[in-house]
PDB file of C-alpha atoms in Angstrom:
ATOM      1  CA  MET A   8      81.716  87.934 137.121  1.00 53.00           C
ATOM      2  CA  LYS A   9      84.361  85.555 137.773  1.00 60.00           C
ATOM      3  CA  THR A  10      83.748  81.847 136.491  1.00 62.00           C
ATOM      4  CA  ARG A  11      86.025  78.784 136.640  1.00 72.00           C
ATOM      5  CA  SER A  12      85.078  77.568 133.224  1.00 78.00           C
ATOM      6  CA  PRO A  13      86.200  78.886 130.168  1.00 79.00           C
ATOM      7  CA  ILE A  14      82.891  77.779 128.246  1.00 84.00           C
ATOM      8  CA  VAL A  15      80.677  79.588 130.757  1.00 85.00           C
ATOM      9  CA  ALA A  16      82.907  82.775 130.602  1.00 81.00           C
ATOM     10  CA  MET A  17      82.571  82.746 126.835  1.00 83.00           C
ATOM     11  CA  LEU A  18      78.559  82.396 126.956  1.00 86.00           C
ATOM     12  CA  TRP A  19      78.366  84.951 129.385  1.00 85.00           C
ATOM     13  CA  GLU A  20      80.392  87.533 127.545  1.00 81.00           C
ATOM     14  CA  ILE A  21      78.233  86.343 124.111  1.00 82.00           C
ATOM     15  CA  PHE A  22      75.219  86.789 126.032  1.00 86.00           C
ATOM     16  CA  ARG A  23      76.418  90.002 127.139  1.00 84.00           C
ATOM     17  CA  VAL A  24      77.300  91.421 123.744  1.00 80.00           C
ATOM     18  CA  THR A  25      74.107  90.181 122.138  1.00 81.00           C
ATOM     19  CA  ARG A  26      71.292  90.600 124.514  1.00 87.00           C
ATOM     20  CA  VAL A  27      70.370  94.255 123.200  1.00 86.00           C
ATOM     21  CA  GLU A  28      70.279  92.942 119.666  1.00 85.00           C
ATOM     22  CA  ALA A  29      68.229  89.981 120.646  1.00 88.00           C
ATOM     23  CA  ALA A  30      65.688  92.268 122.404  1.00 90.00           C
ATOM     24  CA  LEU A  31      65.544  94.575 119.548  1.00 88.00           C
ATOM     25  CA  LYS A  32      64.818  91.686 116.899  1.00 89.00           C
ATOM     26  CA  VAL A  33      61.776  90.565 119.147  1.00 89.00           C
ATOM     27  CA  ALA A  34      60.564  94.038 119.499  1.00 90.00           C
ATOM     28  CA  PHE A  35      61.241  94.735 115.606  1.00 89.00           C
ATOM     29  CA  GLY A  36      59.543  91.412 114.476  1.00 88.00           C
ATOM     30  CA  THR A  37      56.559  91.523 116.925  1.00 89.00           C
ATOM     31  CA  VAL A  38      55.757  95.232 116.896  1.00 91.00           C
ATOM     32  CA  GLY A  39      56.445  95.757 113.200  1.00 90.00           C
ATOM     33  CA  GLY A  40      54.220  92.568 112.501  1.00 89.00           C
ATOM     34  CA  LEU A  41      51.285  93.668 114.478  1.00 90.00           C
ATOM     35  CA  ALA A  42      51.666  97.216 113.022  1.00 91.00           C
ATOM     36  CA  VAL A  43      51.618  95.865 109.441  1.00 90.00           C
ATOM     37  CA  LEU A  44      48.643  93.490 110.361  1.00 87.00           C
ATOM     38  CA  ALA A  45      46.823  96.573 111.924  1.00 88.00           C
ATOM     39  CA  LEU A  46      47.523  98.891 109.160  1.00 88.00           C
ATOM     40  CA  CYS A  47      46.085  96.022 106.712  1.00 85.00           C
ATOM     41  CA  ALA A  48      42.953  95.556 108.919  1.00 82.00           C
ATOM     42  CA  THR A  49      42.062  99.281 108.683  1.00 83.00           C
ATOM     43  CA  VAL A  50      42.763  99.677 104.895  1.00 81.00           C
ATOM     44  CA  ALA A  51      41.017  96.585 103.835  1.00 73.00           C
ATOM     45  CA  PRO A  52      37.107  97.101 103.138  1.00 79.00           C
ATOM     46  CA  ALA A  53      34.841  95.135 105.476  1.00 73.00           C
ATOM     47  CA  ASP A  54      32.078  94.871 102.787  1.00 78.00           C
ATOM     48  CA  ASN A  55      34.107  92.711 100.383  1.00 80.00           C
ATOM     49  CA  ALA A  56      34.948  89.534 102.086  1.00 80.00           C
ATOM     50  CA  LYS A  57      37.103  88.334  99.440  1.00 82.00           C
ATOM     51  CA  LYS A  58      39.211  91.558  99.157  1.00 83.00           C
ATOM     52  CA  TYR A  59      39.434  91.796 102.754  1.00 80.00           C
ATOM     53  CA  GLU A  60      40.764  88.227 102.894  1.00 83.00           C
ATOM     54  CA  ASP A  61      43.496  88.934 100.134  1.00 85.00           C
ATOM     55  CA  ILE A  62      44.675  92.373 101.855  1.00 84.00           C
ATOM     56  CA  MET A  63      44.844  90.495 105.207  1.00 85.00           C
ATOM     57  CA  ASP A  64      47.006  87.645 103.495  1.00 85.00           C
ATOM     58  CA  ASN A  65      49.300  90.148 101.966  1.00 87.00           C
ATOM     59  CA  GLY A  66      49.611  91.765 105.392  1.00 87.00           C
ATOM     60  CA  ALA A  67      50.609  88.479 106.874  1.00 88.00           C
ATOM     61  CA  ALA A  68      53.069  87.911 104.261  1.00 89.00           C
ATOM     62  CA  ALA A  69      54.492  91.338 104.937  1.00 89.00           C
ATOM     63  CA  ALA A  70      54.700  90.618 108.717  1.00 89.00           C
ATOM     64  CA  MET A  71      56.441  87.258 107.983  1.00 89.00           C
ATOM     65  CA  ILE A  72      58.794  89.270 106.064  1.00 89.00           C
ATOM     66  CA  LEU A  73      59.545  91.437 109.144  1.00 87.00           C
ATOM     67  CA  LEU A  74      59.940  88.720 111.168  1.00 88.00           C
ATOM     68  CA  VAL A  75      62.681  86.848 109.299  1.00 88.00           C
ATOM     69  CA  LEU A  76      64.463  90.142 107.826  1.00 85.00           C
ATOM     70  CA  PRO A  77      66.430  90.799 110.864  1.00 83.00           C
ATOM     71  CA  HIS A  78      67.891  87.274 111.170  1.00 78.00           C
ATOM     72  CA  LEU A  79      70.090  87.828 107.932  1.00 74.00           C
ATOM     73  CA  VAL A  80      72.474  89.936 109.756  1.00 70.00           C
ATOM     74  CA  SER A  81      73.024  88.037 113.070  1.00 66.00           C
ATOM     75  CA  GLY A  82      76.637  87.713 112.633  1.00 61.00           C
ATOM     76  CA  LEU A  83      77.338  91.352 112.707  1.00 64.00           C
ATOM     77  CA  SER A  84      76.863  91.799 116.474  1.00 63.00           C
ATOM     78  CA  LEU A  85      80.099  89.846 117.089  1.00 61.00           C
ATOM     79  CA  ALA A  86      81.866  91.164 114.009  1.00 65.00           C
ATOM     80  CA  ARG A  87      81.300  94.453 115.137  1.00 64.00           C
ATOM     81  CA  LEU A  88      83.571  93.820 118.193  1.00 63.00           C
ATOM     82  CA  ASN A  89      86.980  93.824 116.508  1.00 62.00           C
ATOM     83  CA  GLY A  90      85.995  96.240 113.857  1.00 62.00           C
ATOM     84  CA  GLY A  91      85.144  93.861 111.217  1.00 63.00           C
ATOM     85  CA  ARG A  92      88.434  92.536 110.856  1.00 65.00           C
ATOM     86  CA  PRO A  93      89.055  88.603 110.514  1.00 66.00           C
ATOM     87  CA  GLY A  94      89.849  86.528 113.616  1.00 62.00           C
ATOM     88  CA  PHE A  95      88.242  85.699 116.893  1.00 62.00           C
ATOM     89  CA  PRO A  96      86.185  88.647 118.033  1.00 59.00           C
ATOM     90  CA  LEU A  97      85.890  88.315 121.685  1.00 60.00           C
ATOM     91  CA  TYR A  98      89.363  89.505 123.218  1.00 57.00           C
ATOM     92  CA  LEU A  99      88.989  87.994 126.493  1.00 54.00           C
ATOM     93  CA  HIS A 100      92.020  86.687 128.419  1.00 55.00           C
ATOM     94  CA  TYR A 101      91.272  83.198 129.584  1.00 59.00           C
ATOM     95  CA  THR A 102      93.481  81.888 132.160  1.00 61.00           C
ATOM     96  CA  ARG A 103      93.057  78.177 131.128  1.00 67.00           C
ATOM     97  CA  PRO A 104      93.608  76.560 127.815  1.00 76.00           C
ATOM     98  CA  VAL A 105      90.593  76.639 125.325  1.00 78.00           C
ATOM     99  CA  ARG A 106      90.430  74.313 122.348  1.00 83.00           C
ATOM    100  CA  THR A 107      90.024  75.977 118.977  1.00 79.00           C
ATOM    101  CA  ALA A 108      86.856  73.868 118.272  1.00 84.00           C
ATOM    102  CA  VAL A 109      85.339  75.464 121.502  1.00 83.00           C
ATOM    103  CA  ILE A 110      86.257  78.860 120.589  1.00 80.00           C
ATOM    104  CA  VAL A 111      84.817  78.672 117.084  1.00 80.00           C
ATOM    105  CA  GLY A 112      81.982  76.251 117.835  1.00 86.00           C
ATOM    106  CA  LEU A 113      80.466  78.058 120.859  1.00 86.00           C
ATOM    107  CA  PRO A 114      79.854  81.410 119.353  1.00 82.00           C
ATOM    108  CA  MET A 115      78.434  79.667 116.183  1.00 85.00           C
ATOM    109  CA  ALA A 116      76.181  77.436 118.113  1.00 89.00           C
ATOM    110  CA  TYR A 117      74.975  80.366 120.484  1.00 88.00           C
ATOM    111  CA  LEU A 118      74.091  82.779 117.502  1.00 85.00           C
ATOM    112  CA  THR A 119      72.308  80.022 115.795  1.00 87.00           C
ATOM    113  CA  VAL A 120      70.173  78.976 118.749  1.00 91.00           C
ATOM    114  CA  MET A 121      69.729  82.551 119.727  1.00 90.00           C
ATOM    115  CA  SER A 122      68.285  83.486 116.478  1.00 88.00           C
ATOM    116  CA  SER A 123      65.965  80.693 116.123  1.00 91.00           C
ATOM    117  CA  ALA A 124      64.583  81.277 119.600  1.00 92.00           C
ATOM    118  CA  VAL A 125      64.237  84.816 118.903  1.00 91.00           C
ATOM    119  CA  TYR A 126      62.215  84.192 115.667  1.00 91.00           C
ATOM    120  CA  LEU A 127      59.974  81.384 117.956  1.00 93.00           C
ATOM    121  CA  VAL A 128      59.432  83.912 120.314  1.00 92.00           C
ATOM    122  CA  SER A 129      58.142  86.620 117.965  1.00 91.00           C
ATOM    123  CA  ALA A 130      56.075  84.385 115.956  1.00 91.00           C
ATOM    124  CA  LEU A 131      54.436  83.022 118.730  1.00 91.00           C
ATOM    125  CA  LEU A 132      53.685  86.527 120.032  1.00 90.00           C
ATOM    126  CA  LEU A 133      52.235  87.386 116.629  1.00 88.00           C
ATOM    127  CA  ARG A 134      50.455  83.887 116.542  1.00 88.00           C
ATOM    128  CA  VAL A 135      48.741  84.611 119.766  1.00 89.00           C
ATOM    129  CA  THR A 136      47.692  88.128 119.079  1.00 87.00           C
ATOM    130  CA  SER A 137      46.508  87.731 115.494  1.00 85.00           C
ATOM    131  CA  ASP A 138      44.552  84.999 113.826  1.00 80.00           C
ATOM    132  CA  TYR A 139      47.147  83.896 111.565  1.00 84.00           C
ATOM    133  CA  ALA A 140      49.378  80.685 111.960  1.00 85.00           C
ATOM    134  CA  PHE A 141      52.852  81.698 111.412  1.00 86.00           C
ATOM    135  CA  PRO A 142      55.102  78.961 110.518  1.00 89.00           C
ATOM    136  CA  LEU A 143      57.350  78.085 113.461  1.00 89.00           C
ATOM    137  CA  ILE A 144      59.482  74.947 113.223  1.00 92.00           C
ATOM    138  CA  PRO A 145      60.382  75.009 109.159  1.00 92.00           C
ATOM    139  CA  VAL A 146      61.247  78.701 109.240  1.00 90.00           C
ATOM    140  CA  ALA A 147      63.462  78.479 112.545  1.00 91.00           C
ATOM    141  CA  ALA A 148      65.335  75.587 110.827  1.00 93.00           C
ATOM    142  CA  TRP A 149      65.846  77.775 107.853  1.00 91.00           C
ATOM    143  CA  ILE A 150      67.079  80.584 110.173  1.00 89.00           C
ATOM    144  CA  ALA A 151      69.333  78.104 112.013  1.00 89.00           C
ATOM    145  CA  VAL A 152      70.928  76.857 108.638  1.00 90.00           C
ATOM    146  CA  LEU A 153      71.233  80.353 107.406  1.00 86.00           C
ATOM    147  CA  ASN A 154      73.120  81.585 110.449  1.00 82.00           C
ATOM    148  CA  LEU A 155      75.502  78.367 110.396  1.00 83.00           C
ATOM    149  CA  VAL A 156      76.333  79.400 106.863  1.00 83.00           C
ATOM    150  CA  LEU A 157      76.686  83.095 107.315  1.00 76.00           C
ATOM    151  CA  VAL A 158      78.357  82.793 110.759  1.00 70.00           C
TER     152      VAL A 158
END
């Protein structure tokens, strides 16, 4: 792919590098959360409504942990490119000058938005398939802040 803008080229390269990780996060959060909720539904006794509700609430909390857990390691996909050494991990040779703020800010913004979007997709899928209202905006905001700090 040949682009004239270094920003578009950087976005394409970051997307190319992180798309598999994003898909795995969506799959892990959604499938893992559904598996925990299904397991809790089969374990919970149907005759005692209070105990059933408690087990299902604990299962929803465990599903929430599985949703958020993959976002603690978001910066590893870019750090893995240069072996964990400090410095700019995208070793592209741009033919046009790129400002330092763009080189640093664009990957940070992309990883922040991508992690929040991946959480929102997974939480919406779990919200649609189960009867639990997983929090969307507050947790996505916390994930965005956490990614900005860690990246």
